[in-house]
Coordinates of C-alpha atoms in Angstrom, one line a residue:
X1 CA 0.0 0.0 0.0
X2 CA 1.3 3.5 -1.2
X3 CA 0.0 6.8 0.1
X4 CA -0.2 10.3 -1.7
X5 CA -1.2 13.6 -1.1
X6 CA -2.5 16.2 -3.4
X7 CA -5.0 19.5 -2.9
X8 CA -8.0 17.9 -5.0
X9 CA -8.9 14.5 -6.0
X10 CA -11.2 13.9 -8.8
X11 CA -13.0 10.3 -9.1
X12 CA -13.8 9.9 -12.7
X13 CA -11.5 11.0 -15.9
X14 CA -14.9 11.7 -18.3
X15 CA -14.7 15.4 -19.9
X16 CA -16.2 16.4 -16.5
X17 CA -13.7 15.2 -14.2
X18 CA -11.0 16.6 -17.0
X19 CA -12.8 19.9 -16.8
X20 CA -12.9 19.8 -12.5
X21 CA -9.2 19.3 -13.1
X22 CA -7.8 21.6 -15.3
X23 CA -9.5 24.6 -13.8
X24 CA -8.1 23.7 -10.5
X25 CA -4.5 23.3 -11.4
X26 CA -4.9 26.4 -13.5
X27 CA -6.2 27.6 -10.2
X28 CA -2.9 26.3 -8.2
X29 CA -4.0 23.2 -7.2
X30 CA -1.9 20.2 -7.2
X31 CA -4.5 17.5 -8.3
X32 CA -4.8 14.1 -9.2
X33 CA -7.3 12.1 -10.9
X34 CA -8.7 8.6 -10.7
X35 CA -9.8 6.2 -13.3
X36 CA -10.9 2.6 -13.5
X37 CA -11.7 2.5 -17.2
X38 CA -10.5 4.8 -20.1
X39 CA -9.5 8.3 -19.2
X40 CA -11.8 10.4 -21.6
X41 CA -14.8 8.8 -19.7
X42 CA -18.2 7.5 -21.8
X43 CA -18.5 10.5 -24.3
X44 CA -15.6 9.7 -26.0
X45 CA -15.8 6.4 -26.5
X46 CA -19.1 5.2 -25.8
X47 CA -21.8 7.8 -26.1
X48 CA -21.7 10.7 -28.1
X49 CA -18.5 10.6 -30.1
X50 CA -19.1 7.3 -31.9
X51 CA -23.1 7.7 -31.9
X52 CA -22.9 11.0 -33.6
X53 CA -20.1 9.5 -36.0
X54 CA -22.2 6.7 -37.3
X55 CA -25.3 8.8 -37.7
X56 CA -23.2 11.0 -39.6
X57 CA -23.3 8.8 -42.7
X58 CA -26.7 8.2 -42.9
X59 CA -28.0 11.9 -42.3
X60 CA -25.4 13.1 -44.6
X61 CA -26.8 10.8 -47.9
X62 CA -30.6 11.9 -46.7
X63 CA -28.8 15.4 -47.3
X64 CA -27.6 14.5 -50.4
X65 CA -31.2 13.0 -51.5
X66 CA -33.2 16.3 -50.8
X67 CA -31.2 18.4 -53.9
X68 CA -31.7 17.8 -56.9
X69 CA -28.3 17.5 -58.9
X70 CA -27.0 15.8 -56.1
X71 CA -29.9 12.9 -55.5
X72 CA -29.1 11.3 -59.3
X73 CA -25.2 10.6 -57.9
X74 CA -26.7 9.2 -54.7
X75 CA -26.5 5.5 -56.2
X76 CA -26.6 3.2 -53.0
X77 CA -27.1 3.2 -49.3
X78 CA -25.1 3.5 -46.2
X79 CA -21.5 2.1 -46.3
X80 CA -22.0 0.2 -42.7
X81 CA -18.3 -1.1 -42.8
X82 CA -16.8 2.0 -43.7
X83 CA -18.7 3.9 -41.1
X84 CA -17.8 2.0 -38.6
X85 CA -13.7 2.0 -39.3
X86 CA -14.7 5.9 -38.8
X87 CA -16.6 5.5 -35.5
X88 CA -13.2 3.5 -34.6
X89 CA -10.6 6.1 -35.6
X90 CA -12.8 9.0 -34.0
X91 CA -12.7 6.8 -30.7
X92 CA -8.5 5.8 -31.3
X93 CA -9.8 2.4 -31.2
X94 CA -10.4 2.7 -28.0
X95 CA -7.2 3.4 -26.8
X96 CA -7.0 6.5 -24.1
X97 CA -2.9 7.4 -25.0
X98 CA -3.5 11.0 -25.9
X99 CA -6.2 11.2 -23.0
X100 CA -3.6 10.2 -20.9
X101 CA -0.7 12.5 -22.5
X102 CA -3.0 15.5 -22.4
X103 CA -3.8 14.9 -18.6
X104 CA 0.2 14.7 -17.7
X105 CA 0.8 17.7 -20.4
X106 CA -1.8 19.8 -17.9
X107 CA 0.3 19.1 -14.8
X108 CA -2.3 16.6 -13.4
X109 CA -1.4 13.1 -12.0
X110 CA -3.7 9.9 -12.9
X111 CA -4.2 6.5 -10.5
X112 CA -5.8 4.1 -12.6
X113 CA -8.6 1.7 -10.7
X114 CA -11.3 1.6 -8.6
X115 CA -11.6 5.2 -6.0
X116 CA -13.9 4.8 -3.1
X117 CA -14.2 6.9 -0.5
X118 CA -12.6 5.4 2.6
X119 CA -12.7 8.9 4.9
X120 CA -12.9 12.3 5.5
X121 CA -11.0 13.6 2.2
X122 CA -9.4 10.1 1.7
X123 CA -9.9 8.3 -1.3
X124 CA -8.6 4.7 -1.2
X125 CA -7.9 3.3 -5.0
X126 CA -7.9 -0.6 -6.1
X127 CA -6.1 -1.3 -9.0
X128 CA -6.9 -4.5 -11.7
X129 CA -3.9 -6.7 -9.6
X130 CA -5.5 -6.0 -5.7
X131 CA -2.5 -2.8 -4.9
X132 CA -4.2 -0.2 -3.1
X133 CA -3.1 3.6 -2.8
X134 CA -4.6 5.6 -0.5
X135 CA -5.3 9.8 -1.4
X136 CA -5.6 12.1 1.0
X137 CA -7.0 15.8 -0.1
X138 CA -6.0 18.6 1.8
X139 CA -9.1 20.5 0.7
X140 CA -11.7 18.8 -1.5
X141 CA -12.4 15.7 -3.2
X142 CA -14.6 15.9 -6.5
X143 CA -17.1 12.7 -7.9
X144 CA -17.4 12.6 -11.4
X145 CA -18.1 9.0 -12.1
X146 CA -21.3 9.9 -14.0
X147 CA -23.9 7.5 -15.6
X148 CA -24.8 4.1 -16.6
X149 CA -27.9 2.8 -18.5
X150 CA -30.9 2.1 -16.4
X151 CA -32.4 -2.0 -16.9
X152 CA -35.7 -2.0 -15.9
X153 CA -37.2 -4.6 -13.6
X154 CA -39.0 -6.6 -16.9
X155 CA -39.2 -10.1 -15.9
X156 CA -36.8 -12.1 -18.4
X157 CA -34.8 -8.4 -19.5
X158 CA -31.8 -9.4 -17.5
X159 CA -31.7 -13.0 -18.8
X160 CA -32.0 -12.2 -22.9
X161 CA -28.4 -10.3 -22.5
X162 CA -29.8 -6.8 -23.8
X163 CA -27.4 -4.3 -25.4
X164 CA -27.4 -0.8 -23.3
X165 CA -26.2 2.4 -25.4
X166 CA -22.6 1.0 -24.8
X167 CA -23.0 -2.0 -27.1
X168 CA -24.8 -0.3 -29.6
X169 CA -22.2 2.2 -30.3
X170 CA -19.6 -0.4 -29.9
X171 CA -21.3 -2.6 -32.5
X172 CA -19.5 -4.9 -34.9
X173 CA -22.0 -7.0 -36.3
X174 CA -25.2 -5.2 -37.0
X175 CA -28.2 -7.2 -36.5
X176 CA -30.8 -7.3 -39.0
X177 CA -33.8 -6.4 -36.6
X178 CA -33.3 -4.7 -33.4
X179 CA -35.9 -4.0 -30.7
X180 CA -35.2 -0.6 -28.9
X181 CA -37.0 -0.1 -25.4
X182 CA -37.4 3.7 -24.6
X183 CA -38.2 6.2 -27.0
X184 CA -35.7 9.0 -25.2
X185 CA -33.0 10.6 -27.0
X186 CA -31.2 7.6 -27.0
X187 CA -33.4 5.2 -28.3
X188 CA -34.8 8.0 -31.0
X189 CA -31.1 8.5 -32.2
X190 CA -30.2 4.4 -31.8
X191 CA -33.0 3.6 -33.9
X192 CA -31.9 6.5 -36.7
X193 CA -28.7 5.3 -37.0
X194 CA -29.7 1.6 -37.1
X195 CA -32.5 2.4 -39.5
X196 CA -29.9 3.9 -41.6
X197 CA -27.8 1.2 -42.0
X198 CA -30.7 -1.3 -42.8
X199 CA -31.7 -2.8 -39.9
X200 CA -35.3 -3.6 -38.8
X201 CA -36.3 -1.8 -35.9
X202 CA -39.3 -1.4 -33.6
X203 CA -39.5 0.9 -31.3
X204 CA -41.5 0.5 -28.3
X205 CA -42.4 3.6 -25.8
X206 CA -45.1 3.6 -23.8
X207 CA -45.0 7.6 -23.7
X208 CA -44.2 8.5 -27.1
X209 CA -40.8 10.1 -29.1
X210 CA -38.7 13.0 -26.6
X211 CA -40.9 13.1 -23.7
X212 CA -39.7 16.6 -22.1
X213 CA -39.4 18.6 -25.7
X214 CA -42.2 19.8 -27.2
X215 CA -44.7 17.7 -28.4
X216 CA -44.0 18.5 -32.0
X217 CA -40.6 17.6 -32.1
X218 CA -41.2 13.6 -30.9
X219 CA -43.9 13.4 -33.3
X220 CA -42.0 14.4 -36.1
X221 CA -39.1 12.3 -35.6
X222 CA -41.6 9.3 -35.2
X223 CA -42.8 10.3 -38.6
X224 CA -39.1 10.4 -39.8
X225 CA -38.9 6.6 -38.5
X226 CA -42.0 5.2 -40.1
X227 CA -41.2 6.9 -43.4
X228 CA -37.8 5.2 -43.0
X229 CA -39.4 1.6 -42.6
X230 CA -38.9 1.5 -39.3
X231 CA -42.1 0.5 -36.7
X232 CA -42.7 3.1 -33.7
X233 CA -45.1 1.5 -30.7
X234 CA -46.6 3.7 -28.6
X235 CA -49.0 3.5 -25.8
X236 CA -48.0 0.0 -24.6
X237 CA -45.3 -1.1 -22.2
X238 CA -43.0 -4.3 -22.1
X239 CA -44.7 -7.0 -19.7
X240 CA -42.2 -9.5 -20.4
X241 CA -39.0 -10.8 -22.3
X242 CA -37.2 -14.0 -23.5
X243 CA -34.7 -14.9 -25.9
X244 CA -35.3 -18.4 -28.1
X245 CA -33.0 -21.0 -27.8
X246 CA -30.2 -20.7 -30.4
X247 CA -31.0 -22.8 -33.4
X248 CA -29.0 -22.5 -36.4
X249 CA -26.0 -22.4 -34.2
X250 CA -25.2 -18.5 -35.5
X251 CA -25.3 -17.3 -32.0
X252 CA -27.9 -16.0 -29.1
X253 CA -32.0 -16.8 -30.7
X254 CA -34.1 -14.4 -31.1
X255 CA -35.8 -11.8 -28.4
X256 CA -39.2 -12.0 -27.9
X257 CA -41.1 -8.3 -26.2
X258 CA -44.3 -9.6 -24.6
X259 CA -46.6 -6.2 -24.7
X260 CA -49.5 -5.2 -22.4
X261 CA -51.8 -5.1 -25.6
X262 CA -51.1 -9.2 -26.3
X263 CA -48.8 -8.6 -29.1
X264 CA -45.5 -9.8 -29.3
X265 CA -42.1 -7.9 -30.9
X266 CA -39.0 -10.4 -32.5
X267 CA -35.6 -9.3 -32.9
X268 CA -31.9 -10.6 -33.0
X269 CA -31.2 -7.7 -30.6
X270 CA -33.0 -5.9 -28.2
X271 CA -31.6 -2.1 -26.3
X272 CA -32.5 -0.5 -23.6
X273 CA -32.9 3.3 -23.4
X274 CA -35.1 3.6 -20.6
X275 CA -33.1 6.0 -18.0
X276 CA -29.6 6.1 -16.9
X277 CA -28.9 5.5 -13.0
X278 CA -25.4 7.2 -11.1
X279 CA -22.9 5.5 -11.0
X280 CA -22.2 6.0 -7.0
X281 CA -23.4 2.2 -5.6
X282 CA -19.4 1.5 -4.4
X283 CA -17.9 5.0 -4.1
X284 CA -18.1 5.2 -0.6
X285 CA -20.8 7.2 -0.2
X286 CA -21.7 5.5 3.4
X287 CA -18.9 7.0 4.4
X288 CA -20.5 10.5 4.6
X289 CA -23.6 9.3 5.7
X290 CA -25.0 9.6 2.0
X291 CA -26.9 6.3 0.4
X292 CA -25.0 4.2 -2.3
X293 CA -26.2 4.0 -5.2
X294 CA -28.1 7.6 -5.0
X295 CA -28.2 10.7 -6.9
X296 CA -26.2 13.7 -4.9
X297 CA -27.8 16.6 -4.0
X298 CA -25.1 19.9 -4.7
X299 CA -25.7 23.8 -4.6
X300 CA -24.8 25.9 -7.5
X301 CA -21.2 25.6 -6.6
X302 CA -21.6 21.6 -7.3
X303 CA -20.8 21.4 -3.4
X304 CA -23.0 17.9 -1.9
X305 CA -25.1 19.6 0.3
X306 CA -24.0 18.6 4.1
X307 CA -20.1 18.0 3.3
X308 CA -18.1 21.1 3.2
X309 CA -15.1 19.0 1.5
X310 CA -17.1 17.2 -1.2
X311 CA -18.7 17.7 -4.7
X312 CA -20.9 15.8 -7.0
X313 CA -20.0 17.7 -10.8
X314 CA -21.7 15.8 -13.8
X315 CA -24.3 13.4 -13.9
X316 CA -24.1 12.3 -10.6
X317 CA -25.8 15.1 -9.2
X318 CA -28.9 14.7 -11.6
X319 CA -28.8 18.3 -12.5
X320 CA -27.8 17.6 -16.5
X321 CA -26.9 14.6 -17.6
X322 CA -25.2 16.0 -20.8
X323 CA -21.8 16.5 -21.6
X324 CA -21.5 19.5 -22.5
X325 CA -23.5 20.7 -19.1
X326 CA -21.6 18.4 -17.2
X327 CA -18.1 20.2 -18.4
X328 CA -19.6 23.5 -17.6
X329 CA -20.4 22.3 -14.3
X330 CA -16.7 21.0 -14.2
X331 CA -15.0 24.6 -14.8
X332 CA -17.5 25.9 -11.9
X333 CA -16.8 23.5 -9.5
X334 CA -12.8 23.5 -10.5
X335 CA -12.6 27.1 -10.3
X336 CA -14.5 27.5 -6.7
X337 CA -12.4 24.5 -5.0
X338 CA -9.2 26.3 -5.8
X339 CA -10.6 29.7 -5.2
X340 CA -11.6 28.4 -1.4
X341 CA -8.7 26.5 -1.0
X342 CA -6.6 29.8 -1.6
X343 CA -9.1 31.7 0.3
X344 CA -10.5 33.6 -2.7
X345 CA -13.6 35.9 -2.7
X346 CA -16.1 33.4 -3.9
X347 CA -18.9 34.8 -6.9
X348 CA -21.5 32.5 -6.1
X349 CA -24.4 35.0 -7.1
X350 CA -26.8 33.9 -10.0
X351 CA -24.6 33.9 -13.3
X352 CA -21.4 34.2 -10.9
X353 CA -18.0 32.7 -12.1
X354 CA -18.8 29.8 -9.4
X355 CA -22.0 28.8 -10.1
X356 CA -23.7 26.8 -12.3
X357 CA -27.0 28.6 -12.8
X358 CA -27.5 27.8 -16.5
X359 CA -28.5 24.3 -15.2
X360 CA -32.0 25.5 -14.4
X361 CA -33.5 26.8 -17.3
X362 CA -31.0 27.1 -20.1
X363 CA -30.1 23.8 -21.0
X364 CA -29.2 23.5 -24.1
X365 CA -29.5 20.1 -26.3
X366 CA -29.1 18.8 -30.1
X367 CA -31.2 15.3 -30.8
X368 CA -29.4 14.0 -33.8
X369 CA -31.9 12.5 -35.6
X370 CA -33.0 13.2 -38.9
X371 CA -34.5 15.4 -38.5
X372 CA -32.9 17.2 -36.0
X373 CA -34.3 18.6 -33.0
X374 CA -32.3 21.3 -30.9
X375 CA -33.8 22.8 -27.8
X376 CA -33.1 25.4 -25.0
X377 CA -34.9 26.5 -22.1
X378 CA -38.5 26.2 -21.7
X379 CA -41.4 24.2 -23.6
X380 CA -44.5 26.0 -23.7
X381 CA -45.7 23.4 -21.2
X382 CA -43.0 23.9 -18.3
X383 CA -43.2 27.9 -18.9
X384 CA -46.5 27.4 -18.0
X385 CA -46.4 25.2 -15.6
X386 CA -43.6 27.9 -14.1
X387 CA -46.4 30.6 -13.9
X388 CA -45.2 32.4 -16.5
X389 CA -47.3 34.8 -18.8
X390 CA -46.0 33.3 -22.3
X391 CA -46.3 33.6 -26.0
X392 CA -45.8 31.4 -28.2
X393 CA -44.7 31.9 -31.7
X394 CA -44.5 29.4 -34.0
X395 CA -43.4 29.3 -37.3
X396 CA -43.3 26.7 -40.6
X397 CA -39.3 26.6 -41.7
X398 CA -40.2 25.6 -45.0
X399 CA -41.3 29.2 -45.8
X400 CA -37.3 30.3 -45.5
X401 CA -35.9 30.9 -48.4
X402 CA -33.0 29.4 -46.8
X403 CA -34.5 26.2 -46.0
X404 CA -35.3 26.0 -49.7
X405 CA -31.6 26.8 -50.9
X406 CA -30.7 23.6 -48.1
X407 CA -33.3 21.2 -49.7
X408 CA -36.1 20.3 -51.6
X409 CA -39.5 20.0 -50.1
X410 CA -37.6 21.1 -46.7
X411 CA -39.6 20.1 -43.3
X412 CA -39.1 21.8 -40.2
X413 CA -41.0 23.9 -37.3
X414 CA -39.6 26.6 -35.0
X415 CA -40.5 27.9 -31.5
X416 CA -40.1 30.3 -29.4
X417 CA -41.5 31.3 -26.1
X418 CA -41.2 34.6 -24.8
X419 CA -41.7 35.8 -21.0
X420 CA -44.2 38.8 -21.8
X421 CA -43.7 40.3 -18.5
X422 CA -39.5 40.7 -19.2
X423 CA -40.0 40.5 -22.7
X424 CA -37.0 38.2 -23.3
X425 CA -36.8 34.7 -25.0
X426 CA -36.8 32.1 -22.7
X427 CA -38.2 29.0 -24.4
X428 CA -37.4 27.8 -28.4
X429 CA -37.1 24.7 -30.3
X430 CA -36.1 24.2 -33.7
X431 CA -36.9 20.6 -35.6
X432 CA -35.8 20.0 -39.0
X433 CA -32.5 19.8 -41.4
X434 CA -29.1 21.1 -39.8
X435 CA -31.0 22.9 -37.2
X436 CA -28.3 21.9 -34.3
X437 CA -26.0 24.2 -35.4
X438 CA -29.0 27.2 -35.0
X439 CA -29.5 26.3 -31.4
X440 CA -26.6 28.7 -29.8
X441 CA -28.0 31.6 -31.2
X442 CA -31.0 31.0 -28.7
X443 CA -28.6 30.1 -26.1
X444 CA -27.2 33.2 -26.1
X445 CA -30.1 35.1 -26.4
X446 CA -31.3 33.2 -23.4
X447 CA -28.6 33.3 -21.1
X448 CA -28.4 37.2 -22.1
X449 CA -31.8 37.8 -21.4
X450 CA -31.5 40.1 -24.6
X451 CA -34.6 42.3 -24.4
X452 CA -36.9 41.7 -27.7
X453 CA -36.1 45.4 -28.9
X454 CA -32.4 44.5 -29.0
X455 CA -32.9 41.3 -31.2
X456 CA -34.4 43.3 -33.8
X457 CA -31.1 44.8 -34.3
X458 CA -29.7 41.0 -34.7
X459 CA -29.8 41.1 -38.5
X460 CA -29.6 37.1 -39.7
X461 CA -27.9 36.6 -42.5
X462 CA -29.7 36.0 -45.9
X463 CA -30.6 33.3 -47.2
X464 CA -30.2 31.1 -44.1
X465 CA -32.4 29.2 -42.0
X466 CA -31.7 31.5 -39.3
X467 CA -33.9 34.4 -40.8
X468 CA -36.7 32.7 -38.9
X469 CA -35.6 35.1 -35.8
X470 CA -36.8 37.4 -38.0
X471 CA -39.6 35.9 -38.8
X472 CA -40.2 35.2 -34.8
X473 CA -40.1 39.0 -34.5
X474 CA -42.3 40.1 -37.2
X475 CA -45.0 37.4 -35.7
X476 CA -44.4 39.3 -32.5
X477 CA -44.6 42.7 -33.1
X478 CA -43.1 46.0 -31.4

């Protein structure tokens, strides 16, 4: 047994723990992080680097299809093997190397195994061969161990070997039908992508496409499926699940989905996208008097509410389990350890350099499906619901003459919700073609809290897509 000690210690080397990191030693801190799988965490190899890699192909030749010039050179369909040597080059074959360099190149030590906490800022780390190291902090440790998929208690689920988002990215052999359970963004982009290479896929969700978007935007994308071939079940729910008996001696039989309505789904493969669950059942947690296995509760400085020394930054705190929300969270929380451990003023105020306030109502999020949804802030539901006095302008993106330049026969809707009393954006959606790379604009609008006079002075450029903010205006009025 070895024994080290730094200022910070970070449990989980995803882009969050990376981000909880770097700001601290920028911010003085010796720190060290630890890892029991691949330093880069689940985005980069297992969630939205290779997912968004392999949908890539497929949404790029539906592209191609919509202009005319370029549809008559569009001559066959997705190039599976090819797009998968991609998926593996984007995710260096799953080898962490330059993770690793970058983390040493930053001034930041890694332990690689299993962290738990074992005391008051002690961290005691189990490596693949039984060694143990134990990590003392002088001022904070930081959990960033983040997510895993959620199996739901379906008698038989367990037993029939399902895929989780993990094997579906990682895929090798494609089936040729796949059952996907949970119509969420990940089972709405998993069944895209496997759509587009060819597969037969059912969906099954008993509450419809992007529960938690507006209602438009999961209806259009179940349109998008069915168009595609693929089979979208809704209002039913999964009563049971087995897998035949191998009989061709190719592998695993088929699944069989029992549903509540009597009917019955086949496929080679079945995955789950019902819910994620934290990854915090053997941290530790007892330790601190906190239950394993449970989401922790932080403030806006990512600090677990009842333990001055520890935070929760990422997905484990339930907050925003998205990457991008979860690094933002990291630069927060990695910036306010080292300003407390140097006895910094702290700016912990709404929209301070500590706090992570955009997590309450400007959450920003690209659905890469085809066709795209990107959302930010409120639906005209939780506005509501919020007590706000709304409006809601809609308007139809195939009447841009932008959207027309993009593609023939373009479909798409846009939203926006506006807080009448403040008169500032604080709600929109966009679904349709390309529209994730519109979605900032609204971010920033947003977060700004740019008064509705001002963004008439926001000129978008011509012929775009993103003339619908003038469009939005216009509908509104002076």
């Amino acid at each position: 047994m070895t024994s080290r000690e730094y200022d910070l210690i970070v449990i989980g080397a995803g882009p969050v723990g990376e981000n909880v990191a770097d700001r601290a030693t920028q911010g003085g801190l010796s720190v060290v992080v630890v890892e029991s799988e691949l330093v880069g965490g689940e985005c980069s190899y297992w969630a939205c680097i290779p997912s968004k890699a392999m949908l890539r192909a497929g949404a790029a030749l539906s592209a191609a299809r919509r202009v005319r010039g370029a549809a008559a050179a569009v001559t066959g369909t997705v190039d599976v093997a090819a797009t998968l040597v991609r998926r593996d080059e984007l995710v260096h074959h799953w080898d962490d190397t330059s993770q690793v360099d970058w983390l040493h190149g930053a001034g930041i030590d890694l332990v690689r195994g299993h962290g738990r906490l074992t005391g008051e800022r002690e961290v005691t780390v189990t490596d693949a061969d039984g060694g143990e190291t134990v990590l003392t902090a002088r001022h904070a440790v930081a959990i960033s161990t983040g997510s895993a998929a959620l199996l739901p208690d379906i008698p038989g689920l367990r037993e029939a070997q399902p895929w989780t988002s993990r094997e579906a990215t990682g895929v090798r052999d494609v089936p040729s039908s796949l059952a996907v359970l949970g119509g969420g963004v990940v089972g709405s982009e998993m069944a895209t992508l496997f759509t587009s290479f060819g597969t037969t896929v059912t969906v099954v969700a008993r509450s419809g496409l992007l529960r938690g978007v507006e209602r438009f935007a999961g209806e259009a994308v179940a349109k998008a499926l069915a168009d595609a071939g693929a089979e979208v079940r809704t209002g039913v729910e999964v009563e049971k699940v087995s897998r035949d008996s191998d009989t061709d001696g190719g592998g695993n039989g088929e699944v069989v989905l029992s549903l509540s309505d009597g009917s019955e789904v086949r496929a080679a493969e079945v995955l789950v996208a019902t819910g994620r669950v934290p990854r915090t059942s053997d941290i530790g947690l007892e330790v601190v008097g906190l239950q394993p296995g449970s989401w922790l509760d932080v403030d806006d400085t990512l600090r677990v509410r009842g333990v001055d020394w520890l935070y929760a930054v990422g997905d484990v705190n339930h907050r925003a389990l998205l990457t991008h929300q979860g690094k933002y969270q990291g630069r927060a929380a990695g910036d306010v350890i080292a300003a407390r451990a140097r006895a910094r003023d702290i700016d912990d105020a709404p929209w301070g350099a500590h706090v992570a306030t955009a997590d309450h109502a400007a959450v920003p999020q690209v659905v890469f499906t085809d066709p795209e949804v990107a959302a930010i802030g409120h639906t005209e539901e939780s506005a509501r619901a919020a007590g706000l006095d709304i409006r809601v302008i809609d308007y139809d993106l195939s009447w841009l003459a932008g959207s027309s330049e993009l593609a023939d026969d373009y479909r798409g809707r846009a939203r926006a919700i506006v807080d009448e009393k403040r008169r500032v954006l604080v709600g929109a959606t966009f679904v349709g073609q390309d529209v994730g790379e519109m979605l900032h604009a609204a971010t920033i609008a947003i977060v700004g809290e740019v008064p509705i006079e001002r963004l008439w002075h926001a000129v978008p450029s011509y012929p775009t897509i993103s003339e619908v903010w003038l469009r939005w205006l216009e509908e509104y009025g002076r």
